[in-house]
Amino acid sequence: AVKYEMLWKLSDIVNAVIGAGLVLERLEEHPDEYWDMFPNMPPNLNRKLPQTFSLLARKPGNKEAP
């Protein structure tokens, strides 16, 4: 199967959410790997880098997220 990947800057994603008129409630970064982006980096250093994130947004006027 063909696999396509895109490396988006976090600022591009956050600005797209804001530009869509959503209210950003929460943004967190995590050291969890999605793929082995740094294969030559020692694991103890690799765990110190944010590699994934969680983003919570809502439509304006909606009740705040729990």
mmCIF file of C-alpha atoms in Angstrom:
data_model
loop_
_atom_site.group_PDB
_atom_site.id
_atom_site.type_symbol
_atom_site.label_atom_id
_atom_site.label_comp_id
_atom_site.label_asym_id
_atom_site.label_seq_id
_atom_site.Cartn_x
_atom_site.Cartn_y
_atom_site.Cartn_z
ATOM 1 C CA ALA A 1 0.000 0.000 0.000
ATOM 2 C CA VAL A 2 1.145 3.524 -0.716
ATOM 3 C CA LYS A 3 1.716 5.668 2.365
ATOM 4 C CA TYR A 4 1.688 9.465 2.343
ATOM 5 C CA GLU A 5 3.025 11.509 5.231
ATOM 6 C CA MET A 6 3.097 15.230 5.914
ATOM 7 C CA LEU A 7 5.079 16.990 8.599
ATOM 8 C CA TRP A 8 2.939 19.919 9.734
ATOM 9 C CA LYS A 9 4.306 22.605 12.031
ATOM 10 C CA LEU A 10 2.353 22.837 15.267
ATOM 11 C CA SER A 11 1.822 26.561 14.649
ATOM 12 C CA ASP A 12 0.181 25.779 11.271
ATOM 13 C CA ILE A 13 -2.281 23.431 12.943
ATOM 14 C CA VAL A 14 -3.110 25.790 15.821
ATOM 15 C CA ASN A 15 -3.510 28.762 13.480
ATOM 16 C CA ALA A 16 -5.816 26.716 11.214
ATOM 17 C CA VAL A 17 -8.011 25.860 14.213
ATOM 18 C CA ILE A 18 -8.158 29.516 15.257
ATOM 19 C CA GLY A 19 -8.663 30.635 11.656
ATOM 20 C CA ALA A 20 -11.657 28.282 11.406
ATOM 21 C CA GLY A 21 -13.266 30.256 14.223
ATOM 22 C CA LEU A 22 -12.839 27.601 16.903
ATOM 23 C CA VAL A 23 -11.866 28.370 20.491
ATOM 24 C CA LEU A 24 -8.721 26.557 21.597
ATOM 25 C CA GLU A 25 -9.403 24.982 24.993
ATOM 26 C CA ARG A 26 -6.286 22.898 25.534
ATOM 27 C CA LEU A 27 -3.003 21.966 23.865
ATOM 28 C CA GLU A 28 -0.648 19.359 25.278
ATOM 29 C CA GLU A 29 2.545 17.802 23.898
ATOM 30 C CA HIS A 30 3.554 14.192 24.541
ATOM 31 C CA PRO A 31 6.806 12.225 24.118
ATOM 32 C CA ASP A 32 4.945 9.298 22.510
ATOM 33 C CA GLU A 33 6.370 8.283 19.147
ATOM 34 C CA TYR A 34 4.085 7.970 16.143
ATOM 35 C CA TRP A 35 6.967 6.714 14.039
ATOM 36 C CA ASP A 36 10.736 6.433 14.546
ATOM 37 C CA MET A 37 11.590 9.981 13.466
ATOM 38 C CA PHE A 38 15.034 10.002 15.134
ATOM 39 C CA PRO A 39 16.415 6.453 14.724
ATOM 40 C CA ASN A 40 19.956 7.398 15.801
ATOM 41 C CA MET A 41 18.976 9.282 18.949
ATOM 42 C CA PRO A 42 19.425 7.494 22.288
ATOM 43 C CA PRO A 43 16.017 6.502 23.738
ATOM 44 C CA ASN A 44 16.541 8.491 26.957
ATOM 45 C CA LEU A 45 16.969 11.707 24.917
ATOM 46 C CA ASN A 46 14.214 10.810 22.471
ATOM 47 C CA ARG A 47 11.674 10.600 25.345
ATOM 48 C CA LYS A 48 12.459 14.223 26.290
ATOM 49 C CA LEU A 49 11.224 15.587 22.945
ATOM 50 C CA PRO A 50 7.556 16.254 22.268
ATOM 51 C CA GLN A 51 6.579 14.120 19.277
ATOM 52 C CA THR A 52 2.784 14.009 19.445
ATOM 53 C CA PHE A 53 0.140 16.368 20.777
ATOM 54 C CA SER A 54 -3.477 16.612 21.899
ATOM 55 C CA LEU A 55 -5.638 19.552 20.910
ATOM 56 C CA LEU A 56 -9.122 20.343 22.220
ATOM 57 C CA ALA A 57 -11.201 23.047 20.540
ATOM 58 C CA ARG A 58 -14.864 24.036 20.532
ATOM 59 C CA LYS A 59 -17.258 26.141 18.518
ATOM 60 C CA PRO A 60 -17.797 29.617 20.021
ATOM 61 C CA GLY A 61 -20.977 29.768 22.066
ATOM 62 C CA ASN A 62 -20.908 26.063 22.940
ATOM 63 C CA LYS A 63 -20.605 25.098 26.582
ATOM 64 C CA GLU A 64 -17.041 24.776 27.768
ATOM 65 C CA ALA A 65 -15.496 21.337 27.482
ATOM 66 C CA PRO A 66 -15.382 19.243 30.688
#
